[in-house]
XYZ file of C-alpha atoms in Angstrom:
693
model
C 54.906 63.806 240.340
C 51.809 63.632 237.845
C 51.519 67.562 238.467
C 54.997 68.260 237.568
C 55.323 66.115 234.323
C 52.556 68.027 233.459
C 53.730 71.728 234.226
C 56.997 70.711 232.442
C 55.483 69.711 229.275
C 53.619 73.076 228.935
C 56.241 74.960 229.140
C 58.230 73.247 226.531
C 55.237 73.373 224.584
C 55.567 77.266 225.366
C 59.050 77.383 224.714
C 58.780 75.441 221.563
C 56.037 77.857 220.360
C 57.968 81.103 221.381
C 60.636 79.610 219.409
C 58.299 78.958 216.359
C 57.152 82.376 216.385
C 60.780 83.572 216.580
C 61.896 82.075 213.873
C 58.986 82.733 211.424
C 59.331 86.439 212.199
C 63.287 86.467 211.903
C 62.909 84.902 208.715
C 60.412 87.780 207.564
C 62.666 90.546 208.936
C 65.582 88.538 206.511
C 63.581 88.801 203.628
C 62.712 91.968 204.013
C 66.524 92.825 204.145
C 67.287 90.903 201.097
C 67.239 93.302 198.334
C 67.302 92.506 194.658
C 71.058 93.352 193.348
C 71.428 95.851 190.728
C 72.575 94.529 187.388
C 75.760 95.608 186.473
C 77.119 95.228 183.055
C 80.221 92.854 183.106
C 83.425 94.501 181.087
C 85.683 92.323 179.309
C 89.036 93.354 177.282
C 89.137 93.008 173.583
C 91.341 89.851 173.604
C 88.644 87.789 175.679
C 87.335 85.139 173.379
C 83.982 83.684 173.727
C 84.567 80.421 174.300
C 86.341 81.552 177.275
C 83.044 82.620 178.883
C 80.678 79.591 179.810
C 77.283 81.643 179.891
C 75.073 81.071 176.845
C 73.616 84.679 176.542
C 74.873 87.736 178.439
C 75.576 91.326 178.123
C 79.141 93.042 178.320
C 81.151 96.711 178.156
C 83.965 96.248 175.423
C 86.531 99.124 175.682
C 87.946 101.133 172.679
C 90.485 100.122 170.651
C 89.119 96.793 169.719
C 89.565 97.321 165.751
C 93.289 96.187 166.245
C 93.865 93.152 163.934
C 96.084 91.478 166.932
C 92.091 90.521 167.840
C 91.376 87.993 165.738
C 87.759 87.135 164.739
C 86.812 84.291 162.594
C 83.583 84.314 160.621
C 80.856 86.733 159.009
C 77.537 87.594 161.105
C 77.726 84.134 162.763
C 81.680 83.934 164.736
C 83.326 80.962 165.888
C 83.540 81.192 169.303
C 87.493 81.494 169.375
C 86.854 84.701 168.136
C 87.491 88.000 170.274
C 83.881 89.632 171.232
C 84.643 92.463 170.875
C 86.413 92.327 168.043
C 83.465 90.319 166.183
C 81.066 93.456 167.609
C 83.217 96.237 165.783
C 83.131 93.263 162.785
C 79.713 93.414 162.135
C 78.693 96.604 162.895
C 77.096 96.916 166.412
C 79.845 98.595 167.946
C 82.205 101.176 166.792
C 86.189 101.407 167.813
C 85.431 103.331 170.539
C 83.358 100.125 172.448
C 80.206 100.127 174.329
C 77.697 97.293 175.339
C 76.417 94.361 173.855
C 74.255 91.551 173.921
C 76.277 87.619 173.033
C 74.295 84.604 172.318
C 75.848 80.706 172.109
C 74.815 79.512 169.050
C 75.325 76.164 167.474
C 78.977 75.332 165.938
C 79.075 74.989 162.291
C 81.367 74.509 159.010
C 82.718 77.129 156.870
C 83.352 80.330 158.630
C 83.873 82.653 156.065
C 85.834 85.465 156.299
C 85.330 89.171 155.100
C 86.658 93.018 155.587
C 84.099 94.645 157.173
C 84.048 97.855 159.391
C 87.994 98.095 159.745
C 87.942 94.639 160.714
C 89.562 91.699 158.251
C 87.616 88.484 159.726
C 89.373 85.147 158.838
C 88.019 81.934 157.056
C 88.034 78.860 159.472
C 86.677 75.331 158.038
C 84.652 74.437 161.156
C 84.652 75.489 164.782
C 82.296 73.368 168.072
C 80.745 76.534 168.866
C 79.441 79.522 167.234
C 78.005 82.847 168.898
C 76.420 86.559 167.008
C 76.307 89.775 168.597
C 73.431 91.756 168.868
C 72.550 95.560 170.566
C 72.546 95.651 174.242
C 68.306 95.328 174.156
C 67.901 92.899 177.535
C 64.587 90.533 176.568
C 61.638 91.011 179.269
C 61.836 88.320 181.917
C 65.860 87.359 181.177
C 67.998 87.721 183.945
C 71.497 88.154 182.423
C 74.365 87.748 184.721
C 76.314 90.269 186.321
C 79.361 88.488 186.825
C 80.588 86.525 184.044
C 81.523 82.542 184.522
C 84.887 81.819 182.677
C 86.527 78.419 181.506
C 89.799 79.433 183.357
C 90.741 80.650 186.915
C 93.549 83.157 184.756
C 90.206 85.098 183.271
C 91.569 88.115 181.333
C 88.713 89.792 182.613
C 90.158 89.527 185.856
C 92.745 91.903 184.998
C 89.800 94.553 183.640
C 88.765 94.625 187.208
C 85.964 92.302 187.005
C 84.551 90.179 189.817
C 84.487 86.536 187.585
C 83.225 83.034 188.575
C 85.229 79.969 187.729
C 84.411 76.192 187.963
C 83.226 75.812 191.680
C 81.137 74.173 194.311
C 77.389 75.920 195.146
C 77.830 78.011 197.907
C 76.612 76.731 201.469
C 72.833 76.425 201.387
C 72.787 78.079 204.686
C 73.805 81.256 203.101
C 70.540 82.095 202.206
C 67.411 82.293 204.526
C 65.871 78.764 204.399
C 62.475 78.034 205.815
C 62.609 76.639 209.960
C 61.208 72.745 209.859
C 59.747 71.416 213.263
C 62.133 69.251 213.492
C 65.164 71.546 212.812
C 63.870 73.366 215.964
C 63.547 70.501 217.986
C 67.269 69.778 217.121
C 68.566 73.173 218.408
C 66.170 72.816 221.328
C 67.685 69.355 222.159
C 71.471 70.639 221.429
C 70.679 73.547 223.735
C 69.874 71.327 226.249
C 72.417 68.742 226.187
C 75.882 70.110 225.467
C 78.081 67.565 223.197
C 80.605 67.925 220.982
C 79.513 69.490 217.403
C 79.592 66.060 214.651
C 82.317 65.911 212.177
C 80.761 67.420 208.786
C 79.233 64.664 206.407
C 80.768 64.473 202.662
C 77.785 65.688 201.439
C 77.935 68.844 203.504
C 82.160 69.075 202.550
C 80.720 68.803 198.862
C 79.293 72.272 199.058
C 82.849 73.833 200.169
C 83.987 76.368 197.208
C 86.934 74.407 195.721
C 87.765 74.949 192.015
C 87.973 72.080 189.733
C 91.105 70.362 189.020
C 91.916 69.801 185.490
C 93.205 66.462 184.083
C 96.793 66.877 182.095
C 96.169 68.261 178.669
C 92.711 68.745 178.695
C 91.806 72.284 177.817
C 88.553 73.786 179.649
C 85.495 73.013 177.370
C 83.112 75.481 175.884
C 80.048 74.033 176.683
C 75.866 75.175 176.470
C 74.942 76.171 180.291
C 72.206 77.874 182.091
C 73.278 81.650 182.079
C 73.680 81.646 186.049
C 74.913 77.707 186.228
C 78.053 76.035 187.231
C 78.906 72.860 186.552
C 81.403 70.662 188.888
C 82.751 67.069 189.063
C 82.357 65.547 192.340
C 84.702 62.335 191.647
C 87.921 64.472 192.285
C 86.437 65.340 196.040
C 86.976 62.098 198.217
C 83.954 60.616 199.458
C 81.168 62.559 197.166
C 78.708 60.835 195.623
C 79.183 61.065 191.438
C 76.467 63.343 190.229
C 75.565 66.548 188.067
C 74.998 69.673 190.179
C 73.366 73.002 189.182
C 73.257 76.239 191.389
C 69.776 78.011 190.594
C 69.187 81.757 190.900
C 68.695 81.679 194.496
C 72.128 80.480 194.974
C 71.136 76.880 196.364
C 72.317 73.650 195.143
C 70.401 70.651 194.296
C 71.907 67.306 193.105
C 71.134 64.704 191.048
C 72.147 60.811 191.224
C 74.162 59.853 188.312
C 71.487 57.219 187.661
C 68.438 59.522 187.587
C 66.910 61.187 184.359
C 68.005 64.291 183.905
C 65.223 67.342 182.578
C 67.210 70.594 181.894
C 64.216 72.358 179.886
C 64.462 73.607 176.904
C 68.331 73.473 175.693
C 69.771 73.111 172.276
C 70.697 70.226 170.613
C 74.685 71.138 170.442
C 75.368 70.501 174.053
C 78.650 68.600 174.262
C 79.004 65.478 176.366
C 79.473 66.902 179.682
C 79.230 64.153 181.685
C 82.469 62.139 180.006
C 83.872 65.441 179.900
C 83.773 65.833 184.185
C 85.482 62.529 184.072
C 88.047 63.753 181.802
C 87.308 61.099 178.926
C 88.019 63.792 175.977
C 86.911 62.495 172.600
C 89.723 62.352 170.014
C 88.315 64.842 167.968
C 87.897 67.053 170.699
C 91.438 66.596 171.903
C 92.564 67.982 168.153
C 90.681 70.381 168.080
C 91.553 71.950 171.300
C 95.044 71.326 171.722
C 95.799 73.330 168.709
C 94.836 76.968 167.848
C 92.777 76.904 164.987
C 94.684 77.472 161.333
C 92.994 79.385 158.405
C 92.995 77.866 154.798
C 92.682 81.271 153.682
C 90.591 83.855 151.980
C 88.953 81.743 148.940
C 87.810 85.257 147.745
C 91.556 86.657 147.316
C 93.432 84.004 145.696
C 96.816 85.499 144.922
C 100.525 85.151 144.845
C 101.861 87.643 146.225
C 105.305 89.077 146.651
C 106.147 92.082 148.952
C 109.706 94.076 147.743
C 110.909 96.203 151.015
C 113.416 99.272 150.785
C 116.163 98.239 152.986
C 118.404 101.054 151.943
C 120.844 102.909 154.085
C 118.502 105.686 154.005
C 115.548 104.624 155.034
C 116.933 104.570 158.794
C 115.871 102.051 161.353
C 112.927 103.693 162.916
C 111.233 103.799 159.212
C 112.255 99.981 158.349
C 110.302 99.380 161.517
C 107.547 101.403 160.210
C 107.472 99.170 156.922
C 107.578 96.346 158.416
C 104.619 97.172 160.547
C 102.394 97.444 157.486
C 103.910 94.243 156.367
C 102.627 92.310 159.334
C 99.211 94.342 158.942
C 98.660 93.296 155.335
C 99.468 89.460 156.349
C 96.739 89.565 159.204
C 94.304 91.434 157.179
C 94.749 89.105 153.663
C 94.108 85.886 155.926
C 96.957 83.661 154.250
C 96.379 80.013 153.697
C 96.508 77.715 151.000
C 93.373 78.081 149.716
C 93.740 81.950 149.589
C 96.819 84.218 149.551
C 100.110 83.781 150.039
C 102.979 85.842 150.299
C 106.501 86.246 150.652
C 108.850 88.800 151.243
C 111.960 89.946 149.202
C 114.252 93.111 150.452
C 116.251 95.285 148.172
C 119.313 97.632 148.441
C 122.170 96.915 146.343
C 120.935 93.737 145.676
C 117.503 91.776 146.358
C 117.482 89.196 148.777
C 114.457 86.865 149.422
C 113.436 86.613 153.190
C 111.150 84.008 152.250
C 108.866 82.480 149.655
C 105.185 81.962 148.627
C 105.428 78.552 150.675
C 107.473 79.253 153.409
C 105.008 80.155 155.812
C 101.022 79.451 154.917
C 99.202 81.225 157.514
C 98.974 84.662 159.077
C 100.378 83.883 162.427
C 103.704 82.466 161.599
C 103.873 85.067 158.298
C 104.000 87.682 161.006
C 106.239 85.770 162.990
C 108.583 85.664 160.135
C 108.388 89.445 159.069
C 108.682 90.743 163.011
C 112.849 88.701 162.641
C 113.432 90.741 159.309
C 116.702 92.741 159.754
C 117.462 95.626 157.464
C 120.510 94.710 154.464
C 121.265 98.716 153.964
C 122.751 99.562 150.332
C 121.447 101.826 148.168
C 117.638 101.705 146.687
C 118.153 99.632 143.119
C 114.472 98.930 142.373
C 114.982 97.770 138.956
C 117.388 94.930 139.865
C 114.828 93.743 142.411
C 111.924 93.782 140.111
C 114.162 91.643 137.238
C 115.213 89.525 140.558
C 111.677 88.786 140.935
C 110.770 87.907 137.766
C 112.887 85.685 137.063
C 113.403 83.830 140.429
C 110.868 84.559 142.945
C 107.212 83.188 140.725
C 108.075 79.858 140.215
C 106.476 76.317 140.973
C 109.458 75.763 143.336
C 108.736 78.633 145.334
C 105.003 78.118 145.662
C 103.705 79.509 142.742
C 100.201 78.580 141.621
C 99.002 78.032 138.455
C 95.520 79.248 138.976
C 96.642 82.278 141.514
C 97.284 85.811 139.790
C 100.936 87.034 140.533
C 101.231 90.521 142.086
C 104.365 92.351 143.328
C 103.974 94.896 145.480
C 107.087 97.936 145.601
C 107.570 99.893 148.491
C 110.039 102.975 147.597
C 111.560 105.900 149.803
C 111.750 108.387 147.607
C 113.243 107.169 144.782
C 114.926 104.720 143.049
C 118.701 104.757 142.824
C 118.206 102.849 139.212
C 115.781 102.472 136.148
C 112.675 100.835 136.443
C 110.547 100.904 133.236
C 112.556 98.167 131.368
C 112.335 95.494 134.150
C 108.550 96.199 135.093
C 107.798 95.904 131.204
C 109.246 92.588 131.380
C 107.555 91.691 134.874
C 104.391 92.971 133.577
C 104.693 90.553 130.427
C 105.092 87.800 132.166
C 101.751 88.409 133.915
C 103.000 90.041 137.214
C 100.623 92.747 138.486
C 103.156 95.915 139.794
C 101.520 97.942 142.588
C 104.092 100.999 144.140
C 103.764 102.691 147.514
C 105.700 105.065 147.201
C 106.580 107.843 150.473
C 107.692 111.073 151.021
C 108.734 112.208 147.080
C 111.997 114.454 146.074
C 111.517 117.425 147.190
C 112.117 120.423 144.540
C 115.790 120.834 144.919
C 115.825 116.961 144.970
C 114.499 116.062 141.745
C 117.953 116.805 139.769
C 118.830 113.404 141.907
C 115.943 111.433 140.595
C 117.154 108.864 137.893
C 114.064 107.943 136.066
C 111.293 111.091 136.754
C 107.790 109.799 136.930
C 109.182 105.731 137.761
C 105.780 104.898 139.117
C 104.098 105.200 136.335
C 106.727 103.699 134.289
C 106.414 100.569 135.966
C 103.136 100.000 137.468
C 100.656 97.673 135.317
C 98.192 100.358 134.677
C 98.452 104.301 134.846
C 95.193 104.885 135.794
C 95.956 105.587 139.611
C 95.034 101.952 140.725
C 98.168 100.446 140.956
C 99.961 103.332 142.710
C 99.660 104.458 146.550
C 101.687 107.736 147.453
C 101.829 109.348 151.273
C 103.683 112.319 152.086
C 104.723 110.632 155.422
C 106.005 107.658 156.760
C 103.693 108.128 159.584
C 100.781 107.885 157.704
C 101.960 104.354 155.520
C 99.384 103.067 157.780
C 96.831 104.628 155.753
C 97.740 102.215 152.594
C 96.547 99.230 154.485
C 92.908 99.083 153.924
C 92.802 99.985 149.827
C 96.231 97.731 149.186
C 94.313 94.988 150.373
C 91.002 95.746 148.645
C 93.462 96.236 145.157
C 95.290 93.163 145.666
C 92.138 90.970 146.000
C 90.423 92.258 143.570
C 91.096 89.939 140.687
C 88.631 90.946 138.341
C 90.906 94.184 137.858
C 94.359 92.816 137.801
C 95.108 93.610 134.272
C 98.476 92.152 133.898
C 97.872 88.619 135.147
C 98.690 86.302 132.158
C 95.420 84.361 130.820
C 95.097 82.055 127.738
C 93.763 85.639 126.298
C 96.313 87.926 127.265
C 99.737 86.296 126.744
C 100.757 84.945 123.526
C 102.002 86.182 120.088
C 99.902 84.544 117.723
C 100.671 84.747 113.584
C 98.314 83.349 111.289
C 99.759 82.055 108.082
C 96.991 82.160 105.453
C 96.920 80.210 102.225
C 96.562 82.776 99.085
C 96.395 80.050 96.253
C 94.362 80.201 93.262
C 92.051 77.611 94.670
C 91.095 79.538 97.453
C 89.073 82.498 94.899
C 88.538 86.105 95.840
C 85.217 85.483 97.687
C 86.477 82.534 99.867
C 89.669 84.550 100.777
C 87.632 87.476 102.744
C 85.706 84.342 104.210
C 89.213 82.824 105.690
C 89.681 86.836 106.668
C 86.656 87.103 108.476
C 87.237 83.906 110.021
C 90.933 85.428 111.148
C 89.130 88.464 112.261
C 86.676 85.871 114.141
C 89.563 84.547 116.321
C 91.483 87.607 116.826
C 88.276 89.178 118.694
C 88.336 86.791 121.299
C 91.821 88.408 122.805
C 93.266 91.200 124.710
C 94.853 92.839 122.463
C 97.786 95.066 123.360
C 101.910 95.623 123.367
C 102.220 93.892 126.511
C 99.166 91.208 126.146
C 98.615 89.161 122.730
C 99.532 90.663 119.940
C 99.011 89.746 116.027
C 101.308 88.822 112.709
C 99.904 87.691 110.085
C 101.845 85.975 106.482
C 100.294 84.977 103.688
C 101.618 82.270 100.885
C 101.252 80.767 97.407
C 104.905 79.739 95.802
C 105.948 82.601 97.923
C 105.464 84.296 100.944
C 104.481 87.618 102.338
C 104.682 89.602 105.772
C 101.338 91.407 105.811
C 102.588 92.734 109.362
C 104.485 91.576 112.154
C 104.015 91.581 116.256
C 105.160 95.019 116.711
C 103.000 96.785 114.209
C 99.917 97.232 115.603
C 98.974 97.117 119.583
C 95.465 98.029 119.823
C 92.448 95.529 118.996
C 90.963 98.359 116.441
C 94.035 98.487 114.135
C 94.667 95.170 114.148
C 91.415 94.239 113.098
C 91.651 97.193 110.221
C 94.661 95.504 109.194
C 93.155 92.515 108.646
C 90.447 93.513 106.379
C 92.941 95.419 104.282
C 94.997 92.209 103.447
C 94.883 91.739 99.445
C 94.296 88.321 97.871
C 97.383 87.132 96.255
C 96.853 84.306 93.942
C 99.130 81.393 93.263
C 100.223 77.651 94.189
C 100.508 76.161 97.498
C 103.985 75.766 99.061
C 102.645 75.121 102.839
C 106.580 73.649 103.909
C 108.400 77.224 102.733
C 105.637 79.062 104.219
C 105.735 77.584 107.913
C 109.628 78.020 107.596
C 108.932 81.688 106.105
C 106.557 82.597 109.328
C 109.275 81.165 111.758
C 112.395 83.234 110.377
C 110.462 86.394 110.023
C 107.335 86.222 112.377
C 108.074 84.352 115.743
C 111.858 84.811 115.468
C 110.694 88.319 116.843
C 108.601 87.030 119.453
C 109.283 87.722 123.021
C 110.599 85.068 124.793
C 107.827 85.155 127.861
C 105.003 85.348 125.280
C 103.536 81.694 124.198
C 103.987 81.172 120.750
C 101.042 80.179 118.527
C 100.688 79.878 114.856
C 97.172 79.126 113.137
C 97.652 77.882 109.652
C 94.567 77.523 107.287
C 94.814 76.028 103.794
C 92.498 74.156 100.960
C 94.540 71.833 99.838
C 97.741 69.350 99.805
C 100.847 71.591 99.713
C 103.383 71.245 96.603
C 106.547 70.802 99.022
C 107.248 68.638 101.998
C 105.706 70.089 105.657
C 107.029 67.541 107.498
C 111.139 68.886 108.534
C 109.434 72.663 108.760
C 106.437 71.498 111.009
C 109.530 69.588 113.302
C 111.244 72.886 113.651
C 108.151 74.503 114.346
C 107.590 72.599 117.062
C 111.294 72.357 118.220
C 111.286 75.944 118.546
C 108.173 76.128 120.784
C 105.436 76.880 118.492
C 102.071 75.246 119.367
C 100.696 75.021 115.400
C 96.732 74.679 114.745
C 95.936 73.288 111.153
C 92.466 74.088 109.685
C 91.902 72.461 106.319
C 89.283 73.128 104.290
C 87.641 71.459 101.138
C 90.617 69.809 99.569
C 93.053 69.936 102.179
C 94.732 66.904 103.483
C 94.119 65.314 106.427
C 97.182 63.454 107.331
C 99.246 66.685 105.966
C 96.911 68.494 108.697
C 97.872 66.166 111.265
C 101.839 66.432 110.570
C 101.687 70.058 110.717
C 99.969 70.068 114.223
C 101.165 69.836 117.707
C 100.594 66.713 119.162
C 98.116 65.468 120.211
C 96.813 66.435 116.305
C 93.286 65.500 117.536
C 93.106 69.027 119.385
C 95.124 70.967 117.082
C 93.948 69.697 113.621
C 90.570 70.747 112.029
C 89.053 69.581 108.664
C 86.046 72.050 107.169
C 84.491 70.947 104.268
C 83.039 74.238 103.185
C 84.473 77.859 103.578
C 81.259 79.008 104.854
C 81.533 76.775 107.752
C 85.073 78.129 109.454
C 83.304 80.264 111.664
C 81.822 77.110 113.370
C 85.040 76.335 114.927
C 86.264 79.703 116.577
C 84.836 78.307 119.664
C 86.177 75.461 119.753
C 89.598 76.490 118.939
C 89.415 79.018 121.521
C 88.353 76.459 123.994
C 91.706 74.360 123.115
C 93.645 77.312 123.498
C 92.825 78.026 127.135
C 92.428 74.240 128.078
C 96.108 73.976 126.931
C 97.268 77.130 128.513
C 95.225 76.391 132.071
C 97.210 73.110 132.299
C 100.588 74.717 132.279
C 102.383 76.865 134.969
C 101.813 80.129 134.877
C 105.280 81.318 134.828
């Protein structure tokens, strides 16, 4: 019996050794067969946003055509993760519009993403976002493994449509799918199982947790854009009955480990900008994340292009439906490229035909997305092409505070004309320019030689635009080339330094100098007064549509030296001031004010600010109260400058309220020059505090 037992033991040991050797050999053979997979670069579509990709660093291939404005980009150099990955690559210059491979690296979120125009892409501004990324050339780092399949935060990934194999939040694969070392206890278990037939045990909860199941999302919860390992996948265990809560990580080999919640988790070197993944896995979303994730970010607008813009679009019958759609497409592209917002440009649209009509004003739509939707709904009105009537309408009605006009933003009108207008535009455009409106013209398909006889006003564009230097005019030969005007137009309307017709404190007034030429002044001091007038005049922009200058000299009598319409250039005005001769006589200041109102300011343009600058050296022989009140009632802003023997109380009566800002006293004529900067500052401060139109 003992011999039999020993023989059985020897047989068992022999069988065990055979199995052991066979298992080790099998593992070696399997290891030989396992080859390192070849790295393939995943391809994504133009509309894929960086925030939808979980991987913190990856290489992807972008298709051609990602320069299209519909693929939104937020920021410059460092982009908000809400941006199109490929659009940002084109904007940064890493790619051109033909596509290619790029390296993307996630970085921390930031405040103040600045919009800019670069490489044919207009990026938008964004106040803040929780995650950013940068785009580099696709040069892999040594020792870094990049994923061949990207991990997305949603199972319905746009990349899937491009034919890419994607990974979604899922359970790690069953450990048995990867070769594992065979232990003595495993072999003994296999031996016993073979020797004793039994029913297979029910899988344990922990084993069930390794099944690949997409993670359910709580209601109202958007997938998080988290900083994870390039090959790691996070899952939530609480959604599985019987599973232990914890954090799971899948390592590159495909094996899964699970660490208890109570244990310290050491994840190596990670950025400090990781969100609370455990809270998010349990469905507890912070309030600030809810507000950020539930809504698409709305830009405040590009502060470098703060303009109030009106588009005058051609809705005449002759344009046809197809051309009208092309016109609307340009408007939508402009709305996208400008980055519309309350801190940047605002845009409204007026359509003209027989009569103009406003589709929406400056405050109707305050972001590019809503504006583009509104443009799409515009329908053609038909009729003639009465451009002049439309410009008059915009000048009188569009740029008002009620319509959203802002005092600190230049007013710009872009007029689109198919062929030529059916009415005259010169006079209407002149009034618009004098109101501080910068008029741009886009003309398409001008009159052929046999059609020029029908043109009401030849060279109408040059008669209408703000300046005839070519900056304000764009012409295309065909409607199919209209899209080529997008970039130059956006660049020009945003170049606020060159918007020459914008009203400022220095280019929007009719200024009348009322100069005391009485005997007490004397010849020498009179020349000093004229130099003071010259110094003030030099500060203003002089032209027939900008600031205009007139002058009256008085004693007992009054004399008009030159009116507002006499000279239209600064050199001519300065020479005219030098030629004013000293008159000599008494001092009737009240009569001089009445004369200036009648002979000078009565001929002032209605859209000009009226400024009277009176210089006197003594007390008036007549009453100044009634004439001063008449000036105030007629809207003339009066500055009173007294020298030597001038009466202070009389200056305060003449000056516009508050007197402290409009009356000045100088003890000597030679000190007049010192008050030039202060007077100019007060004029500009008062102007900037008033509505622009």
